[in-house]
């Protein structure tokens, strides 16, 4: 579907930007910024394809993803000061990337005839694995392990897409609605500090 391909490119650009910004914030040189941009943008999808047995991974079948990731990372490196019009640019980029990649990953898993659980897990992996690599390479605790609502928003979006694709909802509409749900949930969680329950610390 053309809409899904557009979503995929949008998510790739958004995650490349978030990775590049993370590298800049850690005072990395241009090579480090490029590496973080690339692994954030393509890491999750590459891992998904390997696990699905779809080789070579998507980045080698359509090198547009590689070129786009490099171009966006370089642009962010050169013009990152102009992104200050966003209060928290990394948060916005992450939200867009989460929504788009959940849709792409879940849809591809459904095409490979995975069941509900497997399809949703592939969607979550596509959306979060690149960000985990970004955080680990920049010496941070991965966002997925401690932020408000992150992986749970991906779970909701993947489950929603799986259900909608088996209903009368048009595929493009199901993809758009599911991606929007993830993006909105993530941004609302940041805005209102929504969080999942944590274990009580009884050591104090």
mmCIF file with all atom_site columns, C-alpha atoms in Angstrom:
data_model
loop_
_atom_site.group_PDB
_atom_site.id
_atom_site.type_symbol
_atom_site.label_atom_id
_atom_site.label_alt_id
_atom_site.label_comp_id
_atom_site.label_asym_id
_atom_site.label_entity_id
_atom_site.label_seq_id
_atom_site.pdbx_PDB_ins_code
_atom_site.Cartn_x
_atom_site.Cartn_y
_atom_site.Cartn_z
_atom_site.occupancy
_atom_site.B_iso_or_equiv
_atom_site.pdbx_formal_charge
_atom_site.auth_seq_id
_atom_site.auth_comp_id
_atom_site.auth_asym_id
_atom_site.auth_atom_id
_atom_site.pdbx_PDB_model_num
ATOM 1   C CA . UNK A 1 1   ? 0.000   0.000   0.000  1.00 0.00 ? 1   UNK A CA 1
ATOM 2   C CA . UNK A 1 2   ? 1.304   3.429   -0.900 1.00 0.00 ? 2   UNK A CA 1
ATOM 3   C CA . UNK A 1 3   ? 0.178   4.877   2.442  1.00 0.00 ? 3   UNK A CA 1
ATOM 4   C CA . UNK A 1 4   ? 2.148   2.255   4.361  1.00 0.00 ? 4   UNK A CA 1
ATOM 5   C CA . UNK A 1 5   ? 5.258   2.965   2.311  1.00 0.00 ? 5   UNK A CA 1
ATOM 6   C CA . UNK A 1 6   ? 4.847   6.673   3.029  1.00 0.00 ? 6   UNK A CA 1
ATOM 7   C CA . UNK A 1 7   ? 4.466   5.847   6.727  1.00 0.00 ? 7   UNK A CA 1
ATOM 8   C CA . UNK A 1 8   ? 7.620   3.736   6.572  1.00 0.00 ? 8   UNK A CA 1
ATOM 9   C CA . UNK A 1 9   ? 9.692   6.556   5.079  1.00 0.00 ? 9   UNK A CA 1
ATOM 10  C CA . UNK A 1 10  ? 8.238   9.036   7.563  1.00 0.00 ? 10  UNK A CA 1
ATOM 11  C CA . UNK A 1 11  ? 9.110   6.768   10.466 1.00 0.00 ? 11  UNK A CA 1
ATOM 12  C CA . UNK A 1 12  ? 12.610  6.218   9.116  1.00 0.00 ? 12  UNK A CA 1
ATOM 13  C CA . UNK A 1 13  ? 13.211  9.965   8.851  1.00 0.00 ? 13  UNK A CA 1
ATOM 14  C CA . UNK A 1 14  ? 11.751  10.610  12.310 1.00 0.00 ? 14  UNK A CA 1
ATOM 15  C CA . UNK A 1 15  ? 13.861  7.942   14.011 1.00 0.00 ? 15  UNK A CA 1
ATOM 16  C CA . UNK A 1 16  ? 17.007  8.978   12.154 1.00 0.00 ? 16  UNK A CA 1
ATOM 17  C CA . UNK A 1 17  ? 16.437  12.507  13.438 1.00 0.00 ? 17  UNK A CA 1
ATOM 18  C CA . UNK A 1 18  ? 15.919  11.313  17.004 1.00 0.00 ? 18  UNK A CA 1
ATOM 19  C CA . UNK A 1 19  ? 19.091  9.228   16.848 1.00 0.00 ? 19  UNK A CA 1
ATOM 20  C CA . UNK A 1 20  ? 21.102  12.096  15.407 1.00 0.00 ? 20  UNK A CA 1
ATOM 21  C CA . UNK A 1 21  ? 19.797  14.459  18.088 1.00 0.00 ? 21  UNK A CA 1
ATOM 22  C CA . UNK A 1 22  ? 20.771  11.977  20.782 1.00 0.00 ? 22  UNK A CA 1
ATOM 23  C CA . UNK A 1 23  ? 24.288  11.837  19.344 1.00 0.00 ? 23  UNK A CA 1
ATOM 24  C CA . UNK A 1 24  ? 24.538  15.627  19.292 1.00 0.00 ? 24  UNK A CA 1
ATOM 25  C CA . UNK A 1 25  ? 23.378  15.822  22.904 1.00 0.00 ? 25  UNK A CA 1
ATOM 26  C CA . UNK A 1 26  ? 26.129  13.360  23.860 1.00 0.00 ? 26  UNK A CA 1
ATOM 27  C CA . UNK A 1 27  ? 28.681  15.578  22.077 1.00 0.00 ? 27  UNK A CA 1
ATOM 28  C CA . UNK A 1 28  ? 29.521  12.998  19.410 1.00 0.00 ? 28  UNK A CA 1
ATOM 29  C CA . UNK A 1 29  ? 31.305  13.825  16.186 1.00 0.00 ? 29  UNK A CA 1
ATOM 30  C CA . UNK A 1 30  ? 29.632  13.567  12.797 1.00 0.00 ? 30  UNK A CA 1
ATOM 31  C CA . UNK A 1 31  ? 30.428  9.850   12.479 1.00 0.00 ? 31  UNK A CA 1
ATOM 32  C CA . UNK A 1 32  ? 28.879  9.081   15.853 1.00 0.00 ? 32  UNK A CA 1
ATOM 33  C CA . UNK A 1 33  ? 25.793  11.105  14.953 1.00 0.00 ? 33  UNK A CA 1
ATOM 34  C CA . UNK A 1 34  ? 25.454  9.177   11.674 1.00 0.00 ? 34  UNK A CA 1
ATOM 35  C CA . UNK A 1 35  ? 25.813  5.818   13.424 1.00 0.00 ? 35  UNK A CA 1
ATOM 36  C CA . UNK A 1 36  ? 23.140  6.673   15.986 1.00 0.00 ? 36  UNK A CA 1
ATOM 37  C CA . UNK A 1 37  ? 20.846  7.985   13.282 1.00 0.00 ? 37  UNK A CA 1
ATOM 38  C CA . UNK A 1 38  ? 21.231  4.810   11.217 1.00 0.00 ? 38  UNK A CA 1
ATOM 39  C CA . UNK A 1 39  ? 20.785  2.271   14.010 1.00 0.00 ? 39  UNK A CA 1
ATOM 40  C CA . UNK A 1 40  ? 17.757  4.122   15.357 1.00 0.00 ? 40  UNK A CA 1
ATOM 41  C CA . UNK A 1 41  ? 16.104  4.311   11.952 1.00 0.00 ? 41  UNK A CA 1
ATOM 42  C CA . UNK A 1 42  ? 16.775  0.815   10.631 1.00 0.00 ? 42  UNK A CA 1
ATOM 43  C CA . UNK A 1 43  ? 17.690  -1.323  13.662 1.00 0.00 ? 43  UNK A CA 1
ATOM 44  C CA . UNK A 1 44  ? 14.185  -2.466  14.565 1.00 0.00 ? 44  UNK A CA 1
ATOM 45  C CA . UNK A 1 45  ? 13.114  -3.269  11.025 1.00 0.00 ? 45  UNK A CA 1
ATOM 46  C CA . UNK A 1 46  ? 16.337  -5.137  10.298 1.00 0.00 ? 46  UNK A CA 1
ATOM 47  C CA . UNK A 1 47  ? 15.943  -7.304  13.397 1.00 0.00 ? 47  UNK A CA 1
ATOM 48  C CA . UNK A 1 48  ? 12.306  -7.953  12.470 1.00 0.00 ? 48  UNK A CA 1
ATOM 49  C CA . UNK A 1 49  ? 13.223  -9.126  8.978  1.00 0.00 ? 49  UNK A CA 1
ATOM 50  C CA . UNK A 1 50  ? 15.939  -11.448 10.291 1.00 0.00 ? 50  UNK A CA 1
ATOM 51  C CA . UNK A 1 51  ? 13.504  -13.050 12.739 1.00 0.00 ? 51  UNK A CA 1
ATOM 52  C CA . UNK A 1 52  ? 10.844  -13.398 10.046 1.00 0.00 ? 52  UNK A CA 1
ATOM 53  C CA . UNK A 1 53  ? 13.361  -14.990 7.677  1.00 0.00 ? 53  UNK A CA 1
ATOM 54  C CA . UNK A 1 54  ? 12.871  -12.198 5.163  1.00 0.00 ? 54  UNK A CA 1
ATOM 55  C CA . UNK A 1 55  ? 16.434  -11.847 3.946  1.00 0.00 ? 55  UNK A CA 1
ATOM 56  C CA . UNK A 1 56  ? 18.226  -9.835  2.833  1.00 0.00 ? 56  UNK A CA 1
ATOM 57  C CA . UNK A 1 57  ? 16.609  -7.248  5.156  1.00 0.00 ? 57  UNK A CA 1
ATOM 58  C CA . UNK A 1 58  ? 14.492  -4.444  3.740  1.00 0.00 ? 58  UNK A CA 1
ATOM 59  C CA . UNK A 1 59  ? 17.324  -1.894  3.781  1.00 0.00 ? 59  UNK A CA 1
ATOM 60  C CA . UNK A 1 60  ? 19.174  -3.860  1.085  1.00 0.00 ? 60  UNK A CA 1
ATOM 61  C CA . UNK A 1 61  ? 16.098  -4.426  -1.054 1.00 0.00 ? 61  UNK A CA 1
ATOM 62  C CA . UNK A 1 62  ? 15.265  -0.714  -1.096 1.00 0.00 ? 62  UNK A CA 1
ATOM 63  C CA . UNK A 1 63  ? 18.294  1.437   -0.336 1.00 0.00 ? 63  UNK A CA 1
ATOM 64  C CA . UNK A 1 64  ? 16.062  4.499   -0.083 1.00 0.00 ? 64  UNK A CA 1
ATOM 65  C CA . UNK A 1 65  ? 15.946  3.808   3.651  1.00 0.00 ? 65  UNK A CA 1
ATOM 66  C CA . UNK A 1 66  ? 19.728  4.001   3.961  1.00 0.00 ? 66  UNK A CA 1
ATOM 67  C CA . UNK A 1 67  ? 20.020  7.163   1.883  1.00 0.00 ? 67  UNK A CA 1
ATOM 68  C CA . UNK A 1 68  ? 17.173  8.813   3.776  1.00 0.00 ? 68  UNK A CA 1
ATOM 69  C CA . UNK A 1 69  ? 18.659  7.912   7.164  1.00 0.00 ? 69  UNK A CA 1
ATOM 70  C CA . UNK A 1 70  ? 22.065  9.306   6.242  1.00 0.00 ? 70  UNK A CA 1
ATOM 71  C CA . UNK A 1 71  ? 20.606  12.468  4.698  1.00 0.00 ? 71  UNK A CA 1
ATOM 72  C CA . UNK A 1 72  ? 18.355  13.221  7.680  1.00 0.00 ? 72  UNK A CA 1
ATOM 73  C CA . UNK A 1 73  ? 21.166  12.547  10.160 1.00 0.00 ? 73  UNK A CA 1
ATOM 74  C CA . UNK A 1 74  ? 23.475  14.933  8.300  1.00 0.00 ? 74  UNK A CA 1
ATOM 75  C CA . UNK A 1 75  ? 20.793  17.610  8.090  1.00 0.00 ? 75  UNK A CA 1
ATOM 76  C CA . UNK A 1 76  ? 20.137  17.354  11.815 1.00 0.00 ? 76  UNK A CA 1
ATOM 77  C CA . UNK A 1 77  ? 23.871  17.531  12.492 1.00 0.00 ? 77  UNK A CA 1
ATOM 78  C CA . UNK A 1 78  ? 24.178  20.697  10.398 1.00 0.00 ? 78  UNK A CA 1
ATOM 79  C CA . UNK A 1 79  ? 20.966  22.468  11.400 1.00 0.00 ? 79  UNK A CA 1
ATOM 80  C CA . UNK A 1 80  ? 20.048  21.096  14.839 1.00 0.00 ? 80  UNK A CA 1
ATOM 81  C CA . UNK A 1 81  ? 19.987  24.572  16.382 1.00 0.00 ? 81  UNK A CA 1
ATOM 82  C CA . UNK A 1 82  ? 16.984  25.413  14.218 1.00 0.00 ? 82  UNK A CA 1
ATOM 83  C CA . UNK A 1 83  ? 15.014  22.581  15.869 1.00 0.00 ? 83  UNK A CA 1
ATOM 84  C CA . UNK A 1 84  ? 14.743  24.610  19.063 1.00 0.00 ? 84  UNK A CA 1
ATOM 85  C CA . UNK A 1 85  ? 11.268  25.736  17.949 1.00 0.00 ? 85  UNK A CA 1
ATOM 86  C CA . UNK A 1 86  ? 10.167  22.405  19.430 1.00 0.00 ? 86  UNK A CA 1
ATOM 87  C CA . UNK A 1 87  ? 10.340  22.267  23.201 1.00 0.00 ? 87  UNK A CA 1
ATOM 88  C CA . UNK A 1 88  ? 11.312  18.600  23.244 1.00 0.00 ? 88  UNK A CA 1
ATOM 89  C CA . UNK A 1 89  ? 12.157  17.597  19.669 1.00 0.00 ? 89  UNK A CA 1
ATOM 90  C CA . UNK A 1 90  ? 13.355  14.112  20.563 1.00 0.00 ? 90  UNK A CA 1
ATOM 91  C CA . UNK A 1 91  ? 9.992   13.316  22.159 1.00 0.00 ? 91  UNK A CA 1
ATOM 92  C CA . UNK A 1 92  ? 8.044   14.374  19.080 1.00 0.00 ? 92  UNK A CA 1
ATOM 93  C CA . UNK A 1 93  ? 10.310  12.470  16.705 1.00 0.00 ? 93  UNK A CA 1
ATOM 94  C CA . UNK A 1 94  ? 10.051  9.373   18.871 1.00 0.00 ? 94  UNK A CA 1
ATOM 95  C CA . UNK A 1 95  ? 6.261   9.547   18.939 1.00 0.00 ? 95  UNK A CA 1
ATOM 96  C CA . UNK A 1 96  ? 5.991   9.780   15.149 1.00 0.00 ? 96  UNK A CA 1
ATOM 97  C CA . UNK A 1 97  ? 8.492   6.974   14.679 1.00 0.00 ? 97  UNK A CA 1
ATOM 98  C CA . UNK A 1 98  ? 6.721   4.750   17.190 1.00 0.00 ? 98  UNK A CA 1
ATOM 99  C CA . UNK A 1 99  ? 3.368   5.086   15.476 1.00 0.00 ? 99  UNK A CA 1
ATOM 100 C CA . UNK A 1 100 ? 4.604   4.518   11.967 1.00 0.00 ? 100 UNK A CA 1
ATOM 101 C CA . UNK A 1 101 ? 6.923   1.625   12.780 1.00 0.00 ? 101 UNK A CA 1
ATOM 102 C CA . UNK A 1 102 ? 4.294   -0.219  14.836 1.00 0.00 ? 102 UNK A CA 1
ATOM 103 C CA . UNK A 1 103 ? 2.008   -0.164  11.805 1.00 0.00 ? 103 UNK A CA 1
ATOM 104 C CA . UNK A 1 104 ? 4.736   -1.334  9.434  1.00 0.00 ? 104 UNK A CA 1
ATOM 105 C CA . UNK A 1 105 ? 6.003   -4.099  11.698 1.00 0.00 ? 105 UNK A CA 1
ATOM 106 C CA . UNK A 1 106 ? 2.587   -5.463  12.621 1.00 0.00 ? 106 UNK A CA 1
ATOM 107 C CA . UNK A 1 107 ? 1.358   -5.346  9.015  1.00 0.00 ? 107 UNK A CA 1
ATOM 108 C CA . UNK A 1 108 ? 4.403   -7.228  7.750  1.00 0.00 ? 108 UNK A CA 1
ATOM 109 C CA . UNK A 1 109 ? 4.043   -9.888  10.443 1.00 0.00 ? 109 UNK A CA 1
ATOM 110 C CA . UNK A 1 110 ? 0.389   -10.362 9.462  1.00 0.00 ? 110 UNK A CA 1
ATOM 111 C CA . UNK A 1 111 ? 1.486   -10.827 5.852  1.00 0.00 ? 111 UNK A CA 1
ATOM 112 C CA . UNK A 1 112 ? 3.832   -13.575 7.087  1.00 0.00 ? 112 UNK A CA 1
ATOM 113 C CA . UNK A 1 113 ? 0.789   -15.207 8.727  1.00 0.00 ? 113 UNK A CA 1
ATOM 114 C CA . UNK A 1 114 ? 1.841   -14.690 12.316 1.00 0.00 ? 114 UNK A CA 1
ATOM 115 C CA . UNK A 1 115 ? -0.904  -14.857 14.925 1.00 0.00 ? 115 UNK A CA 1
ATOM 116 C CA . UNK A 1 116 ? -2.068  -12.049 17.161 1.00 0.00 ? 116 UNK A CA 1
ATOM 117 C CA . UNK A 1 117 ? 0.727   -12.280 19.721 1.00 0.00 ? 117 UNK A CA 1
ATOM 118 C CA . UNK A 1 118 ? 3.514   -12.711 17.178 1.00 0.00 ? 118 UNK A CA 1
ATOM 119 C CA . UNK A 1 119 ? 2.266   -9.884  14.960 1.00 0.00 ? 119 UNK A CA 1
ATOM 120 C CA . UNK A 1 120 ? 1.947   -7.442  17.845 1.00 0.00 ? 120 UNK A CA 1
ATOM 121 C CA . UNK A 1 121 ? 5.390   -8.374  19.185 1.00 0.00 ? 121 UNK A CA 1
ATOM 122 C CA . UNK A 1 122 ? 6.937   -7.771  15.760 1.00 0.00 ? 122 UNK A CA 1
ATOM 123 C CA . UNK A 1 123 ? 5.258   -4.376  15.647 1.00 0.00 ? 123 UNK A CA 1
ATOM 124 C CA . UNK A 1 124 ? 6.612   -3.464  19.074 1.00 0.00 ? 124 UNK A CA 1
ATOM 125 C CA . UNK A 1 125 ? 10.081  -4.705  18.146 1.00 0.00 ? 125 UNK A CA 1
ATOM 126 C CA . UNK A 1 126 ? 10.104  -2.704  14.919 1.00 0.00 ? 126 UNK A CA 1
ATOM 127 C CA . UNK A 1 127 ? 9.161   0.419   16.842 1.00 0.00 ? 127 UNK A CA 1
ATOM 128 C CA . UNK A 1 128 ? 11.409  0.083   19.882 1.00 0.00 ? 128 UNK A CA 1
ATOM 129 C CA . UNK A 1 129 ? 14.547  -1.935  19.041 1.00 0.00 ? 129 UNK A CA 1
ATOM 130 C CA . UNK A 1 130 ? 16.213  0.935   17.175 1.00 0.00 ? 130 UNK A CA 1
ATOM 131 C CA . UNK A 1 131 ? 15.584  3.315   20.064 1.00 0.00 ? 131 UNK A CA 1
ATOM 132 C CA . UNK A 1 132 ? 17.018  0.794   22.507 1.00 0.00 ? 132 UNK A CA 1
ATOM 133 C CA . UNK A 1 133 ? 20.189  0.543   20.424 1.00 0.00 ? 133 UNK A CA 1
ATOM 134 C CA . UNK A 1 134 ? 20.368  4.348   20.273 1.00 0.00 ? 134 UNK A CA 1
ATOM 135 C CA . UNK A 1 135 ? 20.124  4.675   24.044 1.00 0.00 ? 135 UNK A CA 1
ATOM 136 C CA . UNK A 1 136 ? 22.614  1.890   24.743 1.00 0.00 ? 136 UNK A CA 1
ATOM 137 C CA . UNK A 1 137 ? 25.170  3.356   22.335 1.00 0.00 ? 137 UNK A CA 1
ATOM 138 C CA . UNK A 1 138 ? 24.757  6.784   23.942 1.00 0.00 ? 138 UNK A CA 1
ATOM 139 C CA . UNK A 1 139 ? 25.218  5.298   27.437 1.00 0.00 ? 139 UNK A CA 1
ATOM 140 C CA . UNK A 1 140 ? 21.634  5.784   28.625 1.00 0.00 ? 140 UNK A CA 1
ATOM 141 C CA . UNK A 1 141 ? 19.077  3.485   30.183 1.00 0.00 ? 141 UNK A CA 1
ATOM 142 C CA . UNK A 1 142 ? 16.798  2.558   27.241 1.00 0.00 ? 142 UNK A CA 1
ATOM 143 C CA . UNK A 1 143 ? 13.694  4.728   27.151 1.00 0.00 ? 143 UNK A CA 1
ATOM 144 C CA . UNK A 1 144 ? 11.486  1.659   26.849 1.00 0.00 ? 144 UNK A CA 1
ATOM 145 C CA . UNK A 1 145 ? 12.513  0.543   30.354 1.00 0.00 ? 145 UNK A CA 1
ATOM 146 C CA . UNK A 1 146 ? 11.718  3.664   32.318 1.00 0.00 ? 146 UNK A CA 1
ATOM 147 C CA . UNK A 1 147 ? 9.592   6.182   30.459 1.00 0.00 ? 147 UNK A CA 1
ATOM 148 C CA . UNK A 1 148 ? 5.922   6.859   31.123 1.00 0.00 ? 148 UNK A CA 1
ATOM 149 C CA . UNK A 1 149 ? 3.972   5.014   28.432 1.00 0.00 ? 149 UNK A CA 1
ATOM 150 C CA . UNK A 1 150 ? 6.167   3.763   25.614 1.00 0.00 ? 150 UNK A CA 1
ATOM 151 C CA . UNK A 1 151 ? 6.067   0.069   24.747 1.00 0.00 ? 151 UNK A CA 1
ATOM 152 C CA . UNK A 1 152 ? 2.513   -0.116  26.100 1.00 0.00 ? 152 UNK A CA 1
ATOM 153 C CA . UNK A 1 153 ? 1.402   2.456   23.520 1.00 0.00 ? 153 UNK A CA 1
ATOM 154 C CA . UNK A 1 154 ? 2.997   0.275   20.831 1.00 0.00 ? 154 UNK A CA 1
ATOM 155 C CA . UNK A 1 155 ? 1.177   -2.788  22.166 1.00 0.00 ? 155 UNK A CA 1
ATOM 156 C CA . UNK A 1 156 ? -2.118  -0.925  21.952 1.00 0.00 ? 156 UNK A CA 1
ATOM 157 C CA . UNK A 1 157 ? -1.453  0.238   18.389 1.00 0.00 ? 157 UNK A CA 1
ATOM 158 C CA . UNK A 1 158 ? -0.344  -3.183  17.176 1.00 0.00 ? 158 UNK A CA 1
ATOM 159 C CA . UNK A 1 159 ? -3.344  -4.911  18.739 1.00 0.00 ? 159 UNK A CA 1
ATOM 160 C CA . UNK A 1 160 ? -5.659  -2.316  17.240 1.00 0.00 ? 160 UNK A CA 1
ATOM 161 C CA . UNK A 1 161 ? -4.200  -2.775  13.758 1.00 0.00 ? 161 UNK A CA 1
ATOM 162 C CA . UNK A 1 162 ? -4.480  -6.561  13.989 1.00 0.00 ? 162 UNK A CA 1
ATOM 163 C CA . UNK A 1 163 ? -8.161  -6.319  14.920 1.00 0.00 ? 163 UNK A CA 1
ATOM 164 C CA . UNK A 1 164 ? -9.001  -3.625  12.360 1.00 0.00 ? 164 UNK A CA 1
ATOM 165 C CA . UNK A 1 165 ? -7.340  -5.514  9.503  1.00 0.00 ? 165 UNK A CA 1
ATOM 166 C CA . UNK A 1 166 ? -9.742  -8.371  10.170 1.00 0.00 ? 166 UNK A CA 1
ATOM 167 C CA . UNK A 1 167 ? -12.764 -6.110  10.073 1.00 0.00 ? 167 UNK A CA 1
ATOM 168 C CA . UNK A 1 168 ? -14.514 -4.125  7.363  1.00 0.00 ? 168 UNK A CA 1
ATOM 169 C CA . UNK A 1 169 ? -12.258 -1.083  7.914  1.00 0.00 ? 169 UNK A CA 1
ATOM 170 C CA . UNK A 1 170 ? -10.248 -0.194  4.775  1.00 0.00 ? 170 UNK A CA 1
ATOM 171 C CA . UNK A 1 171 ? -6.540  -1.083  5.160  1.00 0.00 ? 171 UNK A CA 1
ATOM 172 C CA . UNK A 1 172 ? -5.361  2.513   4.749  1.00 0.00 ? 172 UNK A CA 1
ATOM 173 C CA . UNK A 1 173 ? -7.846  3.699   7.346  1.00 0.00 ? 173 UNK A CA 1
ATOM 174 C CA . UNK A 1 174 ? -6.785  0.969   9.769  1.00 0.00 ? 174 UNK A CA 1
ATOM 175 C CA . UNK A 1 175 ? -3.118  1.895   9.349  1.00 0.00 ? 175 UNK A CA 1
ATOM 176 C CA . UNK A 1 176 ? -3.728  5.617   9.803  1.00 0.00 ? 176 UNK A CA 1
ATOM 177 C CA . UNK A 1 177 ? -5.959  5.145   12.836 1.00 0.00 ? 177 UNK A CA 1
ATOM 178 C CA . UNK A 1 178 ? -3.563  2.721   14.535 1.00 0.00 ? 178 UNK A CA 1
ATOM 179 C CA . UNK A 1 179 ? -0.499  4.906   13.952 1.00 0.00 ? 179 UNK A CA 1
ATOM 180 C CA . UNK A 1 180 ? -2.361  7.990   15.175 1.00 0.00 ? 180 UNK A CA 1
ATOM 181 C CA . UNK A 1 181 ? -3.426  6.124   18.312 1.00 0.00 ? 181 UNK A CA 1
ATOM 182 C CA . UNK A 1 182 ? 0.173   5.311   19.208 1.00 0.00 ? 182 UNK A CA 1
ATOM 183 C CA . UNK A 1 183 ? 1.375   8.859   18.530 1.00 0.00 ? 183 UNK A CA 1
ATOM 184 C CA . UNK A 1 184 ? -1.422  10.453  20.546 1.00 0.00 ? 184 UNK A CA 1
ATOM 185 C CA . UNK A 1 185 ? -1.019  8.039   23.469 1.00 0.00 ? 185 UNK A CA 1
ATOM 186 C CA . UNK A 1 186 ? 2.705   8.697   23.618 1.00 0.00 ? 186 UNK A CA 1
ATOM 187 C CA . UNK A 1 187 ? 2.367   12.481  23.485 1.00 0.00 ? 187 UNK A CA 1
ATOM 188 C CA . UNK A 1 188 ? -0.447  12.496  26.057 1.00 0.00 ? 188 UNK A CA 1
ATOM 189 C CA . UNK A 1 189 ? 1.667   10.314  28.343 1.00 0.00 ? 189 UNK A CA 1
ATOM 190 C CA . UNK A 1 190 ? 4.499   12.830  28.163 1.00 0.00 ? 190 UNK A CA 1
ATOM 191 C CA . UNK A 1 191 ? 2.160   15.774  28.625 1.00 0.00 ? 191 UNK A CA 1
ATOM 192 C CA . UNK A 1 192 ? 0.319   14.354  31.639 1.00 0.00 ? 192 UNK A CA 1
ATOM 193 C CA . UNK A 1 193 ? 3.061   12.123  33.070 1.00 0.00 ? 193 UNK A CA 1
ATOM 194 C CA . UNK A 1 194 ? 1.083   8.924   32.635 1.00 0.00 ? 194 UNK A CA 1
ATOM 195 C CA . UNK A 1 195 ? 2.995   5.939   33.960 1.00 0.00 ? 195 UNK A CA 1
ATOM 196 C CA . UNK A 1 196 ? 2.548   2.227   34.472 1.00 0.00 ? 196 UNK A CA 1
ATOM 197 C CA . UNK A 1 197 ? 2.617   0.903   38.061 1.00 0.00 ? 197 UNK A CA 1
ATOM 198 C CA . UNK A 1 198 ? 6.033   0.358   39.609 1.00 0.00 ? 198 UNK A CA 1
ATOM 199 C CA . UNK A 1 199 ? 7.114   -1.961  42.405 1.00 0.00 ? 199 UNK A CA 1
ATOM 200 C CA . UNK A 1 200 ? 7.155   -0.223  45.785 1.00 0.00 ? 200 UNK A CA 1
ATOM 201 C CA . UNK A 1 201 ? 10.647  0.321   47.200 1.00 0.00 ? 201 UNK A CA 1
ATOM 202 C CA . UNK A 1 202 ? 10.509  -1.176  50.690 1.00 0.00 ? 202 UNK A CA 1
ATOM 203 C CA . UNK A 1 203 ? 14.194  -0.676  51.467 1.00 0.00 ? 203 UNK A CA 1
ATOM 204 C CA . UNK A 1 204 ? 13.621  2.802   52.949 1.00 0.00 ? 204 UNK A CA 1
#
